[in-house]
PDB file of C-alpha atoms and ligand atoms in Angstrom:
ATOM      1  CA  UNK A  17       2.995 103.707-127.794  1.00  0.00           C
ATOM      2  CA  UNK A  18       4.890 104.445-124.775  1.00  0.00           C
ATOM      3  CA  UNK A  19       4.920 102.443-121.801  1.00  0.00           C
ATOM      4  CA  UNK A  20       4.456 105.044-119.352  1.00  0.00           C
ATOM      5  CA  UNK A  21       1.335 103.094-117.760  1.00  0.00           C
ATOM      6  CA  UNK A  22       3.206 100.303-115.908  1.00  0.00           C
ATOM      7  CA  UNK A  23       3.206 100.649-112.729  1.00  0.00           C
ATOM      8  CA  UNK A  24       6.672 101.444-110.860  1.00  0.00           C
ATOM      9  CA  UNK A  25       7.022 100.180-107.060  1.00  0.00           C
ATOM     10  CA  UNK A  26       7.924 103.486-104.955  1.00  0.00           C
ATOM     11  CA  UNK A  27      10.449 101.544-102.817  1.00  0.00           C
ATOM     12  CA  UNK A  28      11.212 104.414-100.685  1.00  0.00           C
ATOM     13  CA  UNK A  29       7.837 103.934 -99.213  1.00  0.00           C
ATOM     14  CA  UNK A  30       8.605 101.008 -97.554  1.00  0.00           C
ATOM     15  CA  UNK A  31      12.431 101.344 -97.651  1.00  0.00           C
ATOM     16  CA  UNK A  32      13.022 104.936 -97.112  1.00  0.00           C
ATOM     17  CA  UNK A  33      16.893 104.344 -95.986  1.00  0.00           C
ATOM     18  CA  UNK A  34      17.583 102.179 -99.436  1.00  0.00           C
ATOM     19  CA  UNK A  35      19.950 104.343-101.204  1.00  0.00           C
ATOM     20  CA  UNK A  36      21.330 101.605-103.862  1.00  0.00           C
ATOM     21  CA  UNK A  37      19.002  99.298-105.916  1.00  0.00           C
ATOM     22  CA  UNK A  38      19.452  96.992-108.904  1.00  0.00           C
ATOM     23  CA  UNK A  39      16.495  97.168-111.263  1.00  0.00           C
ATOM     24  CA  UNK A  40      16.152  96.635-114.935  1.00  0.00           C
ATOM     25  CA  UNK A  41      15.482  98.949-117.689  1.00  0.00           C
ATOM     26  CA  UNK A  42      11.392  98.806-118.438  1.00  0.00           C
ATOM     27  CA  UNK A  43      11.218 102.074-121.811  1.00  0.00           C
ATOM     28  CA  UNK A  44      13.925 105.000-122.491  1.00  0.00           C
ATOM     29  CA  UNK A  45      12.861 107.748-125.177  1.00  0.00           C
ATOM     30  CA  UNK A  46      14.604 110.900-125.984  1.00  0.00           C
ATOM     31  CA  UNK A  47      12.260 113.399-123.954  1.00  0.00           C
ATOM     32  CA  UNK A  48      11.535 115.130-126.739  1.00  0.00           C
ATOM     33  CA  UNK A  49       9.703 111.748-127.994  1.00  0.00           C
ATOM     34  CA  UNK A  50       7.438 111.891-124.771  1.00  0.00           C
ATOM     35  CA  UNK A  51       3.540 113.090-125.481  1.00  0.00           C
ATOM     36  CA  UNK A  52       3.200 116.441-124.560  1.00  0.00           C
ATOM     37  CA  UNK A  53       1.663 115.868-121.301  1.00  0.00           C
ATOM     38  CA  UNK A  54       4.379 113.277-120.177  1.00  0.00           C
ATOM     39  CA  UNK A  55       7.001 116.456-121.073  1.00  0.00           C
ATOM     40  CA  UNK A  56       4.852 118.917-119.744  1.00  0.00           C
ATOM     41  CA  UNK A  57       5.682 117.403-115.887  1.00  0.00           C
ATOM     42  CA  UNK A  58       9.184 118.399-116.483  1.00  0.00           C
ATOM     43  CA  UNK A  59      11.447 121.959-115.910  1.00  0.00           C
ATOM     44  CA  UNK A  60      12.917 122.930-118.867  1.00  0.00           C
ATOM     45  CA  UNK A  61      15.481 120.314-119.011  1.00  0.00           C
ATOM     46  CA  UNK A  62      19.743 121.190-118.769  1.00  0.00           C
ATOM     47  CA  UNK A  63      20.084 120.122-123.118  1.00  0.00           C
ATOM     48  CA  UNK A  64      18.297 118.612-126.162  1.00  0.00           C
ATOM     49  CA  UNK A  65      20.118 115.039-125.374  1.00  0.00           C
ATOM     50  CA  UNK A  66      17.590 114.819-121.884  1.00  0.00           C
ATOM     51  CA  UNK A  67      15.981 110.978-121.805  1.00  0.00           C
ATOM     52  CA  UNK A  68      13.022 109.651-119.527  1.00  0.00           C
ATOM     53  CA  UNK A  69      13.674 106.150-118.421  1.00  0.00           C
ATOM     54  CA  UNK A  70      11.215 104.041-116.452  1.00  0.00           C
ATOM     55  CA  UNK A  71      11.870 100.793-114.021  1.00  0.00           C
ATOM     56  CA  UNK A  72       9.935  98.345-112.679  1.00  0.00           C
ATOM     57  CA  UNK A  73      11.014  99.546-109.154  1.00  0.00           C
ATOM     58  CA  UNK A  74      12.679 103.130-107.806  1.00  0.00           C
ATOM     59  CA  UNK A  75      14.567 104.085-104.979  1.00  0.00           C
ATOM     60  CA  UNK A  76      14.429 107.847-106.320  1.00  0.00           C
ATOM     61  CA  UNK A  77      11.602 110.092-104.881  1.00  0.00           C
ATOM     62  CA  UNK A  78       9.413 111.552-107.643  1.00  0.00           C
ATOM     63  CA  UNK A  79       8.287 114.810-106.736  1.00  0.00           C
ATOM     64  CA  UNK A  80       5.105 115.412-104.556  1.00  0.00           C
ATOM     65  CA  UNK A  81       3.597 116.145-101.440  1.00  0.00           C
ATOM     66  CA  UNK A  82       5.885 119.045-101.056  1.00  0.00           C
ATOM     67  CA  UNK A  83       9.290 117.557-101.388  1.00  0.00           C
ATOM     68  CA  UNK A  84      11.622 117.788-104.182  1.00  0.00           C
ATOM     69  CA  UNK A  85      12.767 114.770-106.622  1.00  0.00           C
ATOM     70  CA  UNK A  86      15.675 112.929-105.834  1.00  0.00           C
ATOM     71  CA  UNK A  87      18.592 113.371-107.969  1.00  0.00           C
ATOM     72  CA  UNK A  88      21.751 110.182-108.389  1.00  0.00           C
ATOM     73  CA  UNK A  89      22.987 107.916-111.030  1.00  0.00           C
ATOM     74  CA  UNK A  90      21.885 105.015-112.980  1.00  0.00           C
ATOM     75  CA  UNK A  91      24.229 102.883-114.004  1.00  0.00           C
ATOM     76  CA  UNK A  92      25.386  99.888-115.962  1.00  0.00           C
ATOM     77  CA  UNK A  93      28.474  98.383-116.753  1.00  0.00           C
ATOM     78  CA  UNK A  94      28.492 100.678-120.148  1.00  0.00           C
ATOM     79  CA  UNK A  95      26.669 103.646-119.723  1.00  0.00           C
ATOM     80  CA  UNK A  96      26.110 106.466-116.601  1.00  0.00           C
ATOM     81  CA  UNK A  97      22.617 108.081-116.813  1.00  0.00           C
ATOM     82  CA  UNK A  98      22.540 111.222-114.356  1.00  0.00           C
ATOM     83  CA  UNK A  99      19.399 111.797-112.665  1.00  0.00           C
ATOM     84  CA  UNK A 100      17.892 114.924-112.583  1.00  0.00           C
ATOM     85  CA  UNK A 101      14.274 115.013-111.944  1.00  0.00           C
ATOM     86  CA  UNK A 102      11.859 112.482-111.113  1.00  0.00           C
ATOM     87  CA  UNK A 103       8.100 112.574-111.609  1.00  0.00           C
ATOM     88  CA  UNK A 104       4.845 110.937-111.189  1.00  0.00           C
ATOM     89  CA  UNK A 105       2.839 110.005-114.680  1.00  0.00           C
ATOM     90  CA  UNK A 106       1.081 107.735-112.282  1.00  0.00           C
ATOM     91  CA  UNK A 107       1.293 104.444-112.440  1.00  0.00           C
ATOM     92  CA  UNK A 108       4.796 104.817-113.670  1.00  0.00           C
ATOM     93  CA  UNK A 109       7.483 106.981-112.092  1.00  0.00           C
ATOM     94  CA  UNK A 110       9.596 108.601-114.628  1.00  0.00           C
ATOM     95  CA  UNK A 111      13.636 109.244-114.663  1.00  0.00           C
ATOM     96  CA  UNK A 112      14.635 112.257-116.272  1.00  0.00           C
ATOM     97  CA  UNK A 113      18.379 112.587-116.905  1.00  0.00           C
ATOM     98  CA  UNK A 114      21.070 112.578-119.442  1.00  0.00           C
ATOM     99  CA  UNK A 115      24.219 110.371-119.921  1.00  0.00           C
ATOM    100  CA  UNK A 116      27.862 110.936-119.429  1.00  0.00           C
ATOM    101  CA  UNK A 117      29.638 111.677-122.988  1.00  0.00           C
ATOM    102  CA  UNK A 118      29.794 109.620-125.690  1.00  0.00           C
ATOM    103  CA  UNK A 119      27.211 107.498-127.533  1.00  0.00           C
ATOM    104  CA  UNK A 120      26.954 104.519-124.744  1.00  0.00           C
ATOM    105  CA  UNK A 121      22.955 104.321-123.980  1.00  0.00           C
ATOM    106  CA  UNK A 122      20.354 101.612-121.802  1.00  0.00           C
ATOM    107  CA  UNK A 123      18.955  98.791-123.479  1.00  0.00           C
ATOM    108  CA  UNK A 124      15.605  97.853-123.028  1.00  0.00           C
ATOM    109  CA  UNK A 125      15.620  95.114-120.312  1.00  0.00           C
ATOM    110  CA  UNK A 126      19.566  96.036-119.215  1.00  0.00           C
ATOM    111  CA  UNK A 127      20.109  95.699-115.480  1.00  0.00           C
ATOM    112  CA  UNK A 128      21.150  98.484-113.696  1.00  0.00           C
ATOM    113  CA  UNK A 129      22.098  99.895-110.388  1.00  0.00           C
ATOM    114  CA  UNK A 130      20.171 103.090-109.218  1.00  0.00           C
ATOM    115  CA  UNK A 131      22.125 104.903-106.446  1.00  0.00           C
ATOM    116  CA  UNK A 132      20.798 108.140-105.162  1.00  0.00           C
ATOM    117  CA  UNK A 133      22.393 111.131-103.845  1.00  0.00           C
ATOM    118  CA  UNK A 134      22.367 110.353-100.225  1.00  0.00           C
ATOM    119  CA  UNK A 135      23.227 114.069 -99.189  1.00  0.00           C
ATOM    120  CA  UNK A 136      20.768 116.071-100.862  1.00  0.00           C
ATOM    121  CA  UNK A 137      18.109 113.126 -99.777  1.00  0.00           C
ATOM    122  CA  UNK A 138      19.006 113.239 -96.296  1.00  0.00           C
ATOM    123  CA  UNK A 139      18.761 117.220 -96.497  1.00  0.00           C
ATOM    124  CA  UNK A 140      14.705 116.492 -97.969  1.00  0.00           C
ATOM    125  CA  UNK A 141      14.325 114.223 -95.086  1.00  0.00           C
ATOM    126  CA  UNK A 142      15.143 116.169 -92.669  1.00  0.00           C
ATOM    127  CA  UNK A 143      13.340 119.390 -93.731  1.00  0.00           C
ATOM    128  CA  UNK A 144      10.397 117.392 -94.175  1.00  0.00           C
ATOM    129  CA  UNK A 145      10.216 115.501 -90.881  1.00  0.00           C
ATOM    130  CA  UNK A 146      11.034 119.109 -89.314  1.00  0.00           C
ATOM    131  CA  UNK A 147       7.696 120.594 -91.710  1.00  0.00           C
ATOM    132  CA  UNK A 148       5.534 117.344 -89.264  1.00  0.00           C
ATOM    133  CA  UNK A 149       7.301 118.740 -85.966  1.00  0.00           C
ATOM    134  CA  UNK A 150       5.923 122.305 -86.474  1.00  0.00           C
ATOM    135  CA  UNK A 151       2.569 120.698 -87.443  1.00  0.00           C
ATOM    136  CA  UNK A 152       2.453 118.709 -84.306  1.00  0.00           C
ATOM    137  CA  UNK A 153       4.094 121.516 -81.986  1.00  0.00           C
ATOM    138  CA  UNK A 154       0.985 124.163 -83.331  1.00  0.00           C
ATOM    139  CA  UNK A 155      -1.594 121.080 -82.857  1.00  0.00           C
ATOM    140  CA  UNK A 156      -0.096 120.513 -79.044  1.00  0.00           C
ATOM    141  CA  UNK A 157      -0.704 124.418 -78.235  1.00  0.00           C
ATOM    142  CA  UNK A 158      -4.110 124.021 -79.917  1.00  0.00           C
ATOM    143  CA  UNK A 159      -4.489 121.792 -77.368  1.00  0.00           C
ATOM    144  CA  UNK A 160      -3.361 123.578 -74.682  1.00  0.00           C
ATOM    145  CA  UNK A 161      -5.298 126.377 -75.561  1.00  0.00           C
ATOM    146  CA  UNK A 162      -2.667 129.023 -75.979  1.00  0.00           C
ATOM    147  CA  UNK A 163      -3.516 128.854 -79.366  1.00  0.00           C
ATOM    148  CA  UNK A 164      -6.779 129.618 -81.150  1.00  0.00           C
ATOM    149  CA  UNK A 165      -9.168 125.906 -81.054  1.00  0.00           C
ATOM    150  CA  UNK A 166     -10.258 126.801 -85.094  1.00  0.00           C
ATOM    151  CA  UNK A 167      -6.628 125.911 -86.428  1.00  0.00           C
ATOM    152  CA  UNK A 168      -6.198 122.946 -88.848  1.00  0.00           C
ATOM    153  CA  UNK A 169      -3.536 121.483 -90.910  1.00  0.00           C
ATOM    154  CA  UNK A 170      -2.986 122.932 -94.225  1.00  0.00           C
ATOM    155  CA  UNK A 171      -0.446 122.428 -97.402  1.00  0.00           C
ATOM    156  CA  UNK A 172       2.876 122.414 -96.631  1.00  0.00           C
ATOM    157  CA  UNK A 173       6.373 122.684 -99.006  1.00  0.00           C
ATOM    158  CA  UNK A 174       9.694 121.170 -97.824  1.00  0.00           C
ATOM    159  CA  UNK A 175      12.176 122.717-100.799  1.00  0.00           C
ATOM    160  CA  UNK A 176      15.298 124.073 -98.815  1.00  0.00           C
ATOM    161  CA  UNK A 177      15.303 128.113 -98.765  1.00  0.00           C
ATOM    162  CA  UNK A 178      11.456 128.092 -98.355  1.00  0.00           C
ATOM    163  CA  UNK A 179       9.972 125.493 -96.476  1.00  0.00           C
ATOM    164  CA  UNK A 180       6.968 126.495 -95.161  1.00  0.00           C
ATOM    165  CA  UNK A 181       3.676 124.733 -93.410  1.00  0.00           C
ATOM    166  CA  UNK A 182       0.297 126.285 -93.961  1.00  0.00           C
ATOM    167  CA  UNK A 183      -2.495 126.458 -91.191  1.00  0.00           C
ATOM    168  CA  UNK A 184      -6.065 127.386 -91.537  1.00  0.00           C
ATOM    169  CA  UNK A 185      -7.486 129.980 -89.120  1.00  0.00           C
ATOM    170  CA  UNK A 186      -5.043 132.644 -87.582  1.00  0.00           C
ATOM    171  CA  UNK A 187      -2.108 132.178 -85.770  1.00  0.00           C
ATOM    172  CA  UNK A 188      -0.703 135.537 -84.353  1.00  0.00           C
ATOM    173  CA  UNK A 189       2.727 136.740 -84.793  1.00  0.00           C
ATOM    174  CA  UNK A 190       2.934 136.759 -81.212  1.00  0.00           C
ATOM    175  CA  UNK A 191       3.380 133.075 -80.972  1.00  0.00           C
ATOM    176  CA  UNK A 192       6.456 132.503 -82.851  1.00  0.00           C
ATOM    177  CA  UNK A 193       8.485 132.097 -79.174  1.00  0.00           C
ATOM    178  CA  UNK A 194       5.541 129.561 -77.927  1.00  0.00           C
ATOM    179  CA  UNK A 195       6.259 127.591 -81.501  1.00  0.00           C
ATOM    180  CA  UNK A 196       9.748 127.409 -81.267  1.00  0.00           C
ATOM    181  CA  UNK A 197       9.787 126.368 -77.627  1.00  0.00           C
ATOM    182  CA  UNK A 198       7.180 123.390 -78.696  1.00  0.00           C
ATOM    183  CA  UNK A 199       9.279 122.214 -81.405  1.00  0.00           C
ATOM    184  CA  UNK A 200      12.462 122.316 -79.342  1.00  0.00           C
ATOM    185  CA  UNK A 201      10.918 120.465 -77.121  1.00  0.00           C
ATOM    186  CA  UNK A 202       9.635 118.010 -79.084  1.00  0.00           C
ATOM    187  CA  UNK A 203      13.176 117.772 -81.068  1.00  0.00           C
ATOM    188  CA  UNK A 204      14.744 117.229 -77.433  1.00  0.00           C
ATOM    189  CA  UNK A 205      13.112 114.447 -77.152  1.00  0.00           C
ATOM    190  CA  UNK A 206      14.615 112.188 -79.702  1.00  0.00           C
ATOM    191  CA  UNK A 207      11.282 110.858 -80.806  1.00  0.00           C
ATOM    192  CA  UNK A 208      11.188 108.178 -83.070  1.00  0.00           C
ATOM    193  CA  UNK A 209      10.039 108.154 -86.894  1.00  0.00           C
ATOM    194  CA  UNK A 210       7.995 105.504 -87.804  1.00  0.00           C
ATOM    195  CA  UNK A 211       5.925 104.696 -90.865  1.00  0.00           C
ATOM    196  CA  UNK A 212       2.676 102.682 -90.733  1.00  0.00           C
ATOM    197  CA  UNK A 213       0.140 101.512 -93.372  1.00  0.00           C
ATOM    198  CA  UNK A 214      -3.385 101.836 -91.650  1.00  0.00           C
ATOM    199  CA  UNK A 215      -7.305 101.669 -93.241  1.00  0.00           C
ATOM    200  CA  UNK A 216      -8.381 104.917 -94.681  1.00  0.00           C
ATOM    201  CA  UNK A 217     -11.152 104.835 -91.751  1.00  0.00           C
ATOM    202  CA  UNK A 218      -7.871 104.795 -89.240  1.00  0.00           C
ATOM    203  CA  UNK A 219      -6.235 106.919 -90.424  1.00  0.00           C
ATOM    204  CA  UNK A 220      -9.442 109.615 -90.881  1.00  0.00           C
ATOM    205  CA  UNK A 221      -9.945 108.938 -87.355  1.00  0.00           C
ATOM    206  CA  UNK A 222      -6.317 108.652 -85.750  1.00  0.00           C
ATOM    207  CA  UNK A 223      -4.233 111.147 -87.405  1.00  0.00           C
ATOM    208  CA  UNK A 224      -3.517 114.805 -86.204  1.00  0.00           C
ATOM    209  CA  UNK A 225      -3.805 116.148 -89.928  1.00  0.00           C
ATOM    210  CA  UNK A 226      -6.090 114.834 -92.300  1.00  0.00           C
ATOM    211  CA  UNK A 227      -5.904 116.317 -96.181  1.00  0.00           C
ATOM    212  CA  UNK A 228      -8.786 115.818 -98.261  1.00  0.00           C
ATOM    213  CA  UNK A 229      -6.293 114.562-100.441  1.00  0.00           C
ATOM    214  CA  UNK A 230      -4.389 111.959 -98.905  1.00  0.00           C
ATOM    215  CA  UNK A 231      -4.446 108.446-100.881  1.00  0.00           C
ATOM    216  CA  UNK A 232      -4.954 105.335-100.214  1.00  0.00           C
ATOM    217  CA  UNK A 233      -3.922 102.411-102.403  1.00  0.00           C
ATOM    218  CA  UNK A 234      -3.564  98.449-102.352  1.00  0.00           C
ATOM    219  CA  UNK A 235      -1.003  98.553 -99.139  1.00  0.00           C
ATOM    220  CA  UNK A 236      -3.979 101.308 -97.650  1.00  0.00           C
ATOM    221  CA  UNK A 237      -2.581 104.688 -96.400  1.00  0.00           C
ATOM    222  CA  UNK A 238       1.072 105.441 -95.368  1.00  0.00           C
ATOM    223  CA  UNK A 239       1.363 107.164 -92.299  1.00  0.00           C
ATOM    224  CA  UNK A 240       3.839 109.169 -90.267  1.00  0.00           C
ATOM    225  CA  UNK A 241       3.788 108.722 -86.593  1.00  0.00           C
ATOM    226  CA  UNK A 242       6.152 111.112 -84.496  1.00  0.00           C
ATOM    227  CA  UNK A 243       6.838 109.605 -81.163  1.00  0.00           C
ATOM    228  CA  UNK A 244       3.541 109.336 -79.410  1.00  0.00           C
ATOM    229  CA  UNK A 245       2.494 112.894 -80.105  1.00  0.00           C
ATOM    230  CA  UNK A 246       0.882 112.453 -83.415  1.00  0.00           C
ATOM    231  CA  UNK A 247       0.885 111.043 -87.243  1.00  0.00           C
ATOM    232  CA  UNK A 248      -0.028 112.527 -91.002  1.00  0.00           C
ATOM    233  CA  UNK A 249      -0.571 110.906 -94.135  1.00  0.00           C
ATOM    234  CA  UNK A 250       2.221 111.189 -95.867  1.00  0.00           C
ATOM    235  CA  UNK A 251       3.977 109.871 -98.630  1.00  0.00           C
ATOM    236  CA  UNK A 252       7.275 111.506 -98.283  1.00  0.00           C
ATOM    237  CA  UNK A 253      10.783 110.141 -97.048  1.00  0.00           C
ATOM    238  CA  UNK A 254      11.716 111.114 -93.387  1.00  0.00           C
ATOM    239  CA  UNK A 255      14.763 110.607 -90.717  1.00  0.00           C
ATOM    240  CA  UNK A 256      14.389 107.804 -88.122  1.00  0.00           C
ATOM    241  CA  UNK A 257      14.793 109.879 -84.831  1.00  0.00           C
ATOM    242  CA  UNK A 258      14.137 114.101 -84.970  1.00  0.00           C
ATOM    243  CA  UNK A 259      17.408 113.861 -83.156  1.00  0.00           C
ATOM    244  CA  UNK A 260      18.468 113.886 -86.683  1.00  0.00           C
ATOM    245  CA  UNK A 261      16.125 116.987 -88.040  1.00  0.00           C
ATOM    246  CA  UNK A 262      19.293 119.140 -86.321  1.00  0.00           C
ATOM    247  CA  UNK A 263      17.738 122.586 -85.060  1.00  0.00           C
ATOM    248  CA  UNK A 264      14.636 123.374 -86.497  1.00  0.00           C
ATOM    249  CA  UNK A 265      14.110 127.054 -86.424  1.00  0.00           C
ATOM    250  CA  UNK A 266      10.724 128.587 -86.985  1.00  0.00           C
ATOM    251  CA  UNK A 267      11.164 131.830 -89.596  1.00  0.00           C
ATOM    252  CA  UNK A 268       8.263 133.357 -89.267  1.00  0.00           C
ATOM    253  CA  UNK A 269       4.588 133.753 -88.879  1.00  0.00           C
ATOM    254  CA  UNK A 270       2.507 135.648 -91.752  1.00  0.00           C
ATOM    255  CA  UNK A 271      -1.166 135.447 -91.885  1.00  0.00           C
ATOM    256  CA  UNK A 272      -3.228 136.298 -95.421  1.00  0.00           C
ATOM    257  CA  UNK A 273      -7.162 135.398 -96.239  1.00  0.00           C
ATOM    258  CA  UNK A 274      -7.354 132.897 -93.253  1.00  0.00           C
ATOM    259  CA  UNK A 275      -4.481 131.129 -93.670  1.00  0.00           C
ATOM    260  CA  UNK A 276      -1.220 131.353 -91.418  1.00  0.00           C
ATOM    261  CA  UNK A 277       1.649 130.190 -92.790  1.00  0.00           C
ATOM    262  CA  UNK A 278       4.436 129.111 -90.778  1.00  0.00           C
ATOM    263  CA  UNK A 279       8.026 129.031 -92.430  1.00  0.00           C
ATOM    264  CA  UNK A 280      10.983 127.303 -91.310  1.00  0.00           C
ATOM    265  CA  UNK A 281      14.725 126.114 -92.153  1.00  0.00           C
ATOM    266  CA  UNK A 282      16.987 123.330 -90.143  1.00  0.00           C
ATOM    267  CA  UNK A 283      20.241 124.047 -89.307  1.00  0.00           C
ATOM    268  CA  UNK A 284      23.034 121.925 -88.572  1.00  0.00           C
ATOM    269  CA  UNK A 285      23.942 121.405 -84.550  1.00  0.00           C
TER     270      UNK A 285
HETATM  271 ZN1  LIG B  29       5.969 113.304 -94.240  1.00  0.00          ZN
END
């Protein structure tokens, strides 16, 4: 009934600085129209008049591997359609949102321009590209040994206020100073961003953190490689240089059943 199965093109994955895009409308329902489990992926929304809109393309990050949904505007020459949450009903992406006053609504098939809100995307970015530096700063003193060799990557969460990174094995309180002294040294020295697509076998074999859970699809798997010093599967949106992570300033170090988790914040320099 609803065509929440075609498959939307995650643009950002290949164009992660894109932050206007003309696409056209592919299905809009009321929300309250969705099947349950399409409505179930979204908060409680802001009011009753909340629509889900799909596109044959996105610029707008749905929520997932640990960073929040882009928010912006969709527009056409009629009607404003604010974004508020974006999720995956994979294959589709789904815009969540509700328009400006009045009774002016998308057609099915209208062209539009999708603009996202650059700010709070740059803000993602670089809390997420910092969440990679303090994976790669606790890998490099793994291999230095001043940390313990039984550490691996774990889940990590990028929403500002309580970004955190998760390691299995223990990492002792102790080394909070070490970390931060890793990561501003890696921040220091500007190290460039880059995003790859490699074969799952490369990237099982060449990255620093490997996820049981990492995907691979048609393009293979998208990577993120930090300078020389390492690279994660990853299907978030990043900044091109950590020059532009700011200070990245390691919280704290708490350790529960095995797991250490490492929480952080960036602050502006
Ligand atoms: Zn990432």
């Amino acid at each position: 009934m609803f065509p929440l199965t075609q498959r939307t093109v995650p643009l950002y994955q290949k164009e992660g600085q894109l932050c206007r895009h003309t696409s056209q409308i592919t299905s809009i329902h009321p929300l309250s129209c969705l099947p349950e489990d399409a409505r179930a992926l979204f908060k409680p929304p802001p009011d009753s008049t909340s629509y889900v809109l799909t596109t044959p393309s996105t610029i707008f990050h749905a929520q997932g591997g640990g960073q929040p949904s882009d928010t912006g505007i969709i527009k056409s020459k009629d009607a404003t359609f604010h974004v508020h949450q974006v999720r995956k009903n994979e294959p589709a992406l789904l815009h969540m949102g509700v328009f400006d006053g009045g009774n002016a609504r998308f057609q099915d098939g209208e062209e539009v321009e999708q603009s996202i809100n650059v700010e709070k995307r740059r803000l993602h970015s670089r809390i997420h590209t910092a969440g990679h530096v303090i994976g790669l700063a606790i890998n490099v003193l793994v291999r230095e040994a001043r940390l313990p060799s039984n550490i691996v990557d774990g889940k990590a969460s990028h929403y500002p206020g309580s970004a955190f990174v998760e390691f299995l094995g223990l990492i002792p309180g102790t080394a909070k100073a070490d970390i931060q002294a890793k990561v501003d040294e890696l921040v220091s020295q500007d190290l460039d961003v880059k995003i790859h697509f490699w074969t799952e076998a490369k990237a099982r074999t060449d990255c620093t953190g490997v996820l049981e859970s990492f995907k691979s699809d048609e393009d293979g798997v998208r990577v993120v490689e930090i300078g020389d010093v390492g690279s994660y599967p990853c299907g978030g949106t990043h900044v091109l240089n950590l020059s532009e992570c700011g200070k990245v300033v390691v919280r704290g170090v708490k350790r529960q059943k095995g797991v250490s988790k490492v929480s952080y914040e960036v602050q502006d320099t």
